CSV table of C-alpha atoms (C1' of nucleotides) in Angstrom, one decimal:
chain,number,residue,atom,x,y,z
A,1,UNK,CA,93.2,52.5,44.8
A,2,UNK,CA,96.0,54.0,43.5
A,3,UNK,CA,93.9,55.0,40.5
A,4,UNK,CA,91.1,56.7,42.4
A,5,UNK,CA,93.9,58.6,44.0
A,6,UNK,CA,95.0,59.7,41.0
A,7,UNK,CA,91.8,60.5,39.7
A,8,UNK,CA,91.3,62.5,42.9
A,9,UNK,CA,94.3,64.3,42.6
A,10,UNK,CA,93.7,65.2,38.6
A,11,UNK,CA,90.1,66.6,39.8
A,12,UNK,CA,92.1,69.3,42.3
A,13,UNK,CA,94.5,70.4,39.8
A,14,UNK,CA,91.8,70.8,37.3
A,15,UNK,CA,90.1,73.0,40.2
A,16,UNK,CA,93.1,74.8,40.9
A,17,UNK,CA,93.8,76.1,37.1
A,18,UNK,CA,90.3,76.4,36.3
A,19,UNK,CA,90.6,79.3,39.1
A,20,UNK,CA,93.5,80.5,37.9
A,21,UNK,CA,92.5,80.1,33.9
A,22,UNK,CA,95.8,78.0,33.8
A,23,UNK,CA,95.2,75.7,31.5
A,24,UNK,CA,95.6,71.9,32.0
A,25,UNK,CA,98.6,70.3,30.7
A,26,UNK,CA,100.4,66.5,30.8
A,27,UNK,CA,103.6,68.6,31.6
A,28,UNK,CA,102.0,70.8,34.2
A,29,UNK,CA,100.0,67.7,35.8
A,30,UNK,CA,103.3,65.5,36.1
A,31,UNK,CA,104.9,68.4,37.8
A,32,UNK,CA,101.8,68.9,40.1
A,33,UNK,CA,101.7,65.0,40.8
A,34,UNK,CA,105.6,64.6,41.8
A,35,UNK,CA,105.4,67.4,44.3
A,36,UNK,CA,103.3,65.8,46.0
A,37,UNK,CA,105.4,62.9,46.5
A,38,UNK,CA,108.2,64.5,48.0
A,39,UNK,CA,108.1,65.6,51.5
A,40,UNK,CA,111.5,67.8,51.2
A,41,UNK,CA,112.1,71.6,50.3
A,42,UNK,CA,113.1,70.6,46.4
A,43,UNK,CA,115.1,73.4,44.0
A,44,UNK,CA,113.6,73.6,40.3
A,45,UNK,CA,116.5,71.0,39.2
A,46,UNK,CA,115.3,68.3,41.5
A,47,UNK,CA,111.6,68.8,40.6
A,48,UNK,CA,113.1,68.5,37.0
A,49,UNK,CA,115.0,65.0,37.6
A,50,UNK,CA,112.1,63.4,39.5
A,51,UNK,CA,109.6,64.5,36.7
A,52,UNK,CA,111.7,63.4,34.1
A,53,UNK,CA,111.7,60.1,35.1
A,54,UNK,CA,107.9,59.8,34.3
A,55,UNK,CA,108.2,62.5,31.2
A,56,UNK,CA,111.5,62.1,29.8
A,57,UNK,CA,110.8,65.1,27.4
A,58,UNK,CA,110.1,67.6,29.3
A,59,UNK,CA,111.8,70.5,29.2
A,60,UNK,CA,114.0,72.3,32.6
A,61,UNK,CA,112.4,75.4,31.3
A,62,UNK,CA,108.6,74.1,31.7
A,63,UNK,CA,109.3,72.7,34.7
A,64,UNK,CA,110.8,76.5,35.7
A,65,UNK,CA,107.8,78.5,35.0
A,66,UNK,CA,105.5,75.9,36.0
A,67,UNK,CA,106.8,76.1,39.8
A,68,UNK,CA,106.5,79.9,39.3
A,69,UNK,CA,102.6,79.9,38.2
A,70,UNK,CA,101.9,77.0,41.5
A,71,UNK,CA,103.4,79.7,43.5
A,72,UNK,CA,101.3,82.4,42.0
A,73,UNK,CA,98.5,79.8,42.3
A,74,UNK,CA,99.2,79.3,46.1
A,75,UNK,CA,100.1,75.6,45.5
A,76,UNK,CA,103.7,76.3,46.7
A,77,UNK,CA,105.4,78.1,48.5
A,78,UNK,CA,109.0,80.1,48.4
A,79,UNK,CA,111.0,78.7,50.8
A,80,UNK,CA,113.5,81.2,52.4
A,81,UNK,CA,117.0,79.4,51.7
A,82,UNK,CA,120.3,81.3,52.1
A,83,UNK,CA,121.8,79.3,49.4
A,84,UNK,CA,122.1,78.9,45.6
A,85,UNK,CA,119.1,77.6,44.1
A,86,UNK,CA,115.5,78.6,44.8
A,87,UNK,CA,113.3,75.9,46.9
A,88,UNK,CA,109.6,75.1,47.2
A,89,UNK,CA,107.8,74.1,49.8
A,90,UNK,CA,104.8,72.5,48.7
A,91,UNK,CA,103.5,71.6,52.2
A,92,UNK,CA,101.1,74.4,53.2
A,93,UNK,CA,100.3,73.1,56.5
A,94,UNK,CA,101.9,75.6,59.8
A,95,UNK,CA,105.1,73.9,60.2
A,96,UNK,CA,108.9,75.7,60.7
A,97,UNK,CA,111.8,74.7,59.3
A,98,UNK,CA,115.5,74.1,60.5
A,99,UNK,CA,118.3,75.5,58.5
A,100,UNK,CA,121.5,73.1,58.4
A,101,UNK,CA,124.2,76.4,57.7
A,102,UNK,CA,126.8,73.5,56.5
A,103,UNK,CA,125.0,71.8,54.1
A,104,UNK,CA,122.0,73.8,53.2
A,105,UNK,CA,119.6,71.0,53.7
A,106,UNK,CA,116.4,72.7,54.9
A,107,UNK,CA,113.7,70.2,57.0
A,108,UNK,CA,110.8,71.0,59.1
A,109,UNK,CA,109.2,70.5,62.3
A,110,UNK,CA,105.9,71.0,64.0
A,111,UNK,CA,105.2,73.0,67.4
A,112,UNK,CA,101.8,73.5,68.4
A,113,UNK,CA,103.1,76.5,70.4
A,114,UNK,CA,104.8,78.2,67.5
A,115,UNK,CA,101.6,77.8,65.7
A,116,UNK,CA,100.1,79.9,67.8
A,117,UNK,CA,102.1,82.8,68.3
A,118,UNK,CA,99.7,86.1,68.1
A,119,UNK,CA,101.5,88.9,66.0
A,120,UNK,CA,101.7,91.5,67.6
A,121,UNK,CA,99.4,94.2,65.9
A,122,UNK,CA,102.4,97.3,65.5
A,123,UNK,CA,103.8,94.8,63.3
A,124,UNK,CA,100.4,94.0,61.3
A,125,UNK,CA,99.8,98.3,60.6
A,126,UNK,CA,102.0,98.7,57.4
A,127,UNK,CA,102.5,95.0,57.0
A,128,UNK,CA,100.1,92.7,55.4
A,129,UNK,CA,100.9,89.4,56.7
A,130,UNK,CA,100.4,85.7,54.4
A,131,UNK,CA,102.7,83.7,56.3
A,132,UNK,CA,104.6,83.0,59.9
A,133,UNK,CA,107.2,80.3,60.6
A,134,UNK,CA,110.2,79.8,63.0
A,135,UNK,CA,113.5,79.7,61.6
A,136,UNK,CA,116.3,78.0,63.3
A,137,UNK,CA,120.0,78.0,62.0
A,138,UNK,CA,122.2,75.3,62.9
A,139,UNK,CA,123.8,72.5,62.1
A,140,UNK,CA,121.7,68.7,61.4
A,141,UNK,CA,122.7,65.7,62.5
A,142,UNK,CA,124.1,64.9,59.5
A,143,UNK,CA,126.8,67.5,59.3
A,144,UNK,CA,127.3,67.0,63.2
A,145,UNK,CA,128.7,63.8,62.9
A,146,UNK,CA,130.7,64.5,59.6
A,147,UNK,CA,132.6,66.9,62.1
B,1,UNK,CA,134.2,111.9,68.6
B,2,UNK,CA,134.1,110.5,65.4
B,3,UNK,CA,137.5,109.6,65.2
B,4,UNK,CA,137.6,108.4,68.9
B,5,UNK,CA,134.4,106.2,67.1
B,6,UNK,CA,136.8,105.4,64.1
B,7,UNK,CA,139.3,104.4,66.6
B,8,UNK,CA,136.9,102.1,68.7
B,9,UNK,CA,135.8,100.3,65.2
B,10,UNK,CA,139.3,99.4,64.3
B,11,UNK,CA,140.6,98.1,67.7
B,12,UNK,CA,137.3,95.7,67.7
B,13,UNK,CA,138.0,94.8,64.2
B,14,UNK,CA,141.5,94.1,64.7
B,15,UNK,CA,140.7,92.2,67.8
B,16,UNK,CA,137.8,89.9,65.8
B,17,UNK,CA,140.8,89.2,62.9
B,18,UNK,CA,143.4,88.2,65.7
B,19,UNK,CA,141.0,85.7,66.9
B,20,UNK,CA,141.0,84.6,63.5
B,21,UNK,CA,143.7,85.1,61.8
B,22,UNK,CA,142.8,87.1,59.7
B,23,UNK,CA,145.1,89.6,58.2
B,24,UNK,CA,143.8,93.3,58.8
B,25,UNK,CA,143.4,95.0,55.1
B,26,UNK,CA,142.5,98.5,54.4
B,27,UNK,CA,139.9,97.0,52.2
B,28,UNK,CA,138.5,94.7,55.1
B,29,UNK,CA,138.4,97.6,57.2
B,30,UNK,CA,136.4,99.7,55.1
B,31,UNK,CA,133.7,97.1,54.5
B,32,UNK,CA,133.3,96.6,57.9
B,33,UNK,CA,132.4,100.4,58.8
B,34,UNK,CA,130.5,100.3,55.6
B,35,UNK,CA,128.6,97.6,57.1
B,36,UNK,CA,127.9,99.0,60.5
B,37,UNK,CA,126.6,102.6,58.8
B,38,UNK,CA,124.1,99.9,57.0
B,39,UNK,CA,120.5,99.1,58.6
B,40,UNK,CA,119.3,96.7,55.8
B,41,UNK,CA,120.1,93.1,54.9
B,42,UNK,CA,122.7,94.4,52.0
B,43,UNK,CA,123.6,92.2,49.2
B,44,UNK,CA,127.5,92.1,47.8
B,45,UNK,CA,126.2,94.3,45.2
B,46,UNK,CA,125.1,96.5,47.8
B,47,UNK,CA,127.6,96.7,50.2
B,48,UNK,CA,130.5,96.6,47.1
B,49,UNK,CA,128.5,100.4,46.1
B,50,UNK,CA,128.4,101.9,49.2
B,51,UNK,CA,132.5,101.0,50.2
B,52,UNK,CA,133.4,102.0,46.7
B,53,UNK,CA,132.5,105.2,47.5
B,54,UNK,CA,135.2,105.5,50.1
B,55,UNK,CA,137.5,103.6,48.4
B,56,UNK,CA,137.2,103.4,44.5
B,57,UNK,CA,139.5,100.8,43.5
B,58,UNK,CA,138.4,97.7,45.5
B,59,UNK,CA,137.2,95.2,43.6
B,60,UNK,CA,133.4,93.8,43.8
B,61,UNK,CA,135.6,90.1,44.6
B,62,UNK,CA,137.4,91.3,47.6
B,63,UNK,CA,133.6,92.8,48.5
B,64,UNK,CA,132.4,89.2,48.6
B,65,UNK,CA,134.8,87.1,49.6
B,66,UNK,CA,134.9,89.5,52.6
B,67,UNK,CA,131.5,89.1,53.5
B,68,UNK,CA,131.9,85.1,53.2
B,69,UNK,CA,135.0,85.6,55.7
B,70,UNK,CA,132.9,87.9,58.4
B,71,UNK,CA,130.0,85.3,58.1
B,72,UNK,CA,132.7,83.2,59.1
B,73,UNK,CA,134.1,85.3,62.0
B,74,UNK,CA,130.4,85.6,62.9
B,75,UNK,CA,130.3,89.4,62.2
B,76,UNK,CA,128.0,89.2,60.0
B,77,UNK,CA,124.7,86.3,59.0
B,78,UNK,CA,123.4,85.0,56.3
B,79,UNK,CA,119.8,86.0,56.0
B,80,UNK,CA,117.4,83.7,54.7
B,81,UNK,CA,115.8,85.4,51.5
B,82,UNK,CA,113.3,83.6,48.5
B,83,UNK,CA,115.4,85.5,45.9
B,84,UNK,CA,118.3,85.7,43.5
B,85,UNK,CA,121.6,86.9,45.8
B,86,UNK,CA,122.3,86.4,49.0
B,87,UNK,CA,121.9,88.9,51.5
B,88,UNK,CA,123.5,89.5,54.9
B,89,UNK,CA,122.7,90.9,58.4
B,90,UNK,CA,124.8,92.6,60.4
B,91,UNK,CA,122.5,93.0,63.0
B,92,UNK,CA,123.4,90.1,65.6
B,93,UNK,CA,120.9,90.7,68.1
B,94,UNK,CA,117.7,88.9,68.8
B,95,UNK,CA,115.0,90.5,66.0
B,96,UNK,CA,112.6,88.8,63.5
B,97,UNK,CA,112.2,89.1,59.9
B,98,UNK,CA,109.5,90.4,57.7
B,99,UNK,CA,109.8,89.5,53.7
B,100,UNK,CA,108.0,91.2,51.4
B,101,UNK,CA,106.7,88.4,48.5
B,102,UNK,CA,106.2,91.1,45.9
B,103,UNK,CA,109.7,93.1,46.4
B,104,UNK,CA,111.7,91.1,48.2
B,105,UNK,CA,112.3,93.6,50.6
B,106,UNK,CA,113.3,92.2,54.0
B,107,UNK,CA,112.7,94.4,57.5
B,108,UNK,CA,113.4,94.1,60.7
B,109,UNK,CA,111.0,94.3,63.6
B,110,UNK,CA,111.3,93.6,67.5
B,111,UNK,CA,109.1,91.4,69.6
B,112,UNK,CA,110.2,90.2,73.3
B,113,UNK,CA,107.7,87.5,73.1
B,114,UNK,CA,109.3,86.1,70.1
B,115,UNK,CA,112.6,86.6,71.4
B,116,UNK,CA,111.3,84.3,74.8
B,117,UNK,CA,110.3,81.4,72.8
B,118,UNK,CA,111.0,78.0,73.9
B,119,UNK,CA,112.6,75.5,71.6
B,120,UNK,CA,111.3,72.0,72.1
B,121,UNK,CA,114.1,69.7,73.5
B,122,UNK,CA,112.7,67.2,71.1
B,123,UNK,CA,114.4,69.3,67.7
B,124,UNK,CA,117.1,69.9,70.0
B,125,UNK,CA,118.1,66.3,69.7
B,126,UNK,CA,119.8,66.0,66.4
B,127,UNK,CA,120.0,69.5,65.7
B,128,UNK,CA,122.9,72.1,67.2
B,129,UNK,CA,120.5,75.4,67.4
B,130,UNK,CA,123.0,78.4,66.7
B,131,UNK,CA,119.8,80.8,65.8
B,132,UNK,CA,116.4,81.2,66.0
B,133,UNK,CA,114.3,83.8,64.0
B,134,UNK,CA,110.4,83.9,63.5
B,135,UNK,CA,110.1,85.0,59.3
B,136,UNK,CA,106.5,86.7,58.3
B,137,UNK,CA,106.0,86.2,55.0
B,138,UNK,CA,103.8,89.3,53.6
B,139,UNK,CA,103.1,92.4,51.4
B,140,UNK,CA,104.6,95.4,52.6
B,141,UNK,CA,103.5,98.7,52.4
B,142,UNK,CA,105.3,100.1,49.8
B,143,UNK,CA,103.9,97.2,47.2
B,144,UNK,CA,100.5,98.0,49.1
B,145,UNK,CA,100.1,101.2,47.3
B,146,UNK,CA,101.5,100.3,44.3
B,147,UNK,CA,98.9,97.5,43.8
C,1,DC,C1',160.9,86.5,53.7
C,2,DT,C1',156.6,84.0,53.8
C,3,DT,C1',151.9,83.7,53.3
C,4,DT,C1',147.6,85.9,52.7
C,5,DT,C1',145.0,89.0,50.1
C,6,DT,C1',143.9,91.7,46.2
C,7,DG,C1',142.2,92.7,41.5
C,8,DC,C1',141.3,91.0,37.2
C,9,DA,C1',139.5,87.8,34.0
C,10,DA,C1',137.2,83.7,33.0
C,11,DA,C1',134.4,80.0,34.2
C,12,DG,C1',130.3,78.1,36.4
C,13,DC,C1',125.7,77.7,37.7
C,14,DG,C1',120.9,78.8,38.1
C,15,DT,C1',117.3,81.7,36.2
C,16,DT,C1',115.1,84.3,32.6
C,17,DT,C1',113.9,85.7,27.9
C,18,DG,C1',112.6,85.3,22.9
C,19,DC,C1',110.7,82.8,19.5
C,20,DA,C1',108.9,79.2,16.4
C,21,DT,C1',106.2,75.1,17.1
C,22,DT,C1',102.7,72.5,19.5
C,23,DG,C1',98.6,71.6,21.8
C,24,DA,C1',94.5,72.9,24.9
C,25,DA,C1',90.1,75.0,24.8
D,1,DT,C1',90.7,78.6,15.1
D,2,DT,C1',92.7,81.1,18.8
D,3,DC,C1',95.8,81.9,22.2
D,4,DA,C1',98.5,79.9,25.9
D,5,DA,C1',102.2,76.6,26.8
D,6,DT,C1',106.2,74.0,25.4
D,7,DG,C1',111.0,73.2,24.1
D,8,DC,C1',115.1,75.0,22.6
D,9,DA,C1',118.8,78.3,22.6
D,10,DA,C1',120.7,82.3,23.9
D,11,DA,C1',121.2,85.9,27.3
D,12,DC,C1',121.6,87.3,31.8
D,13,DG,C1',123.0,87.9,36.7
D,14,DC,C1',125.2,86.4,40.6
D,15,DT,C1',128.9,83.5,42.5
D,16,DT,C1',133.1,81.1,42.4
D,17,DT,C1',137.8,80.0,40.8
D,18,DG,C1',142.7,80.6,39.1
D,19,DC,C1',146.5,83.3,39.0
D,20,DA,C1',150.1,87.0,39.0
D,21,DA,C1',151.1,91.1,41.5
D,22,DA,C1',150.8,93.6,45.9
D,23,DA,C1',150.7,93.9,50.8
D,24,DA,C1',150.5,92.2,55.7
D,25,DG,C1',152.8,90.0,59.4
DNA sequence: CTTTTTGCAAAGCGTTTGCATTGAA
DNA sequence: TTCAATGCAAACGCTTTGCAAAAAG
């Protein structure tokens, strides 16, 4: 079962370079593999710690430029953070995200509605658009309680 | 008229530093009508260039640590950007975002339908919304013609 | 007079680059 | 065998910190 998945998983990353002449790499396929196990918005460093675990020798610097190429691949995304570090997002499904302005912690949320928000064309002349999401500042439950 | 302007800056700037006790600086001053002349999302870099013009000796550090003390005054926002330094808005009323992927340039643009939507009670739980702000992610047209 | 703020310098942190070595195709 | 990718180290850019001198209240 958990083979088959993996097996599964392997055959989509092999698509996904062969498109993009990337070629197909131990490193590259641990980093593709631990993204996908992680459901949060993760900076380079963190992607770097959880890989390591399974690939103690890899380098941070591999694990940099290999997040770069996914994004130029479309396997991840930027994630607009006002913070420090870069994040990915490497869940391309329409979702939004809420921005905790204390702690920086980024998480998302669905709404059918926000899915379907029509842009309004003005916008679309001079603009072409890849992606739409809500934004909303505030402050999570975490850092609520913390006061 | 421009110094009756001048004036009008000053007495609101004073007024937002009582409330906060925050001592009123030449410096401070200056970066806040440098701010206000601004229609972009400036970085420190940015907004330490333009001020210096007026006033040559300040100091890029007094330039940021200003900008971390309006954010904190709520004079100014962070904006949410995918690359290296931070930028802020000083633009506090209800507009969206578009982000150029290639440039990293980041625009403005109104929609009332946007600015209407509804935030489901169910993120409300757990989550203390202070802003809300819909983010197209895109290619603008500048990058457009530079293919 | 007291306390904050400034300007400068140094440290810190994350990202990017250059290059010799390794490994995929 | 060729050329891209890796790992390492150094360089780089932006942000933050510590501190003495200057300025605000």
């Amino acid at each position: 079962m958990q083979e088959t998945a993996k097996a599964d998983l392997l055959a989509s990353f092999r698509h996904a370079c062969g498109q993009h002449r990337l070629r197909v790499t131990p490193q590259r396929f641990a980093i593709y593999r631990g993204l996908f196990r992680l459901k949060t918005h993760p900076s380079a460093e963190k992607v770097f710690r959880i890989v390591k675990r399974r690939f103690p020798n890899i380098s941070f610097d591999t694990v940099n430029r290999t997040l770069l190429s996914f994004v130029r691949l479309g396997i991840l995304e930027f994630v607009e953070g006002s913070g420090n570090s870069r994040r990915y997002d490497p869940n391309l499904n329409a979702h939004h995200h809420l921005h905790c302005v204390k702690c920086g912690a980024i998480s998302d949320f669905n709404c059918r509605a926000f899915d379907r928000l029509e842009i309004p064309p003005e916008v679309r002349r001079g603009f072409t658009v890849l992606g739409k999401r809500v934004v909303l500042q505030g402050v999570c439950s975490k850092c609520s309680k913390r006061k």
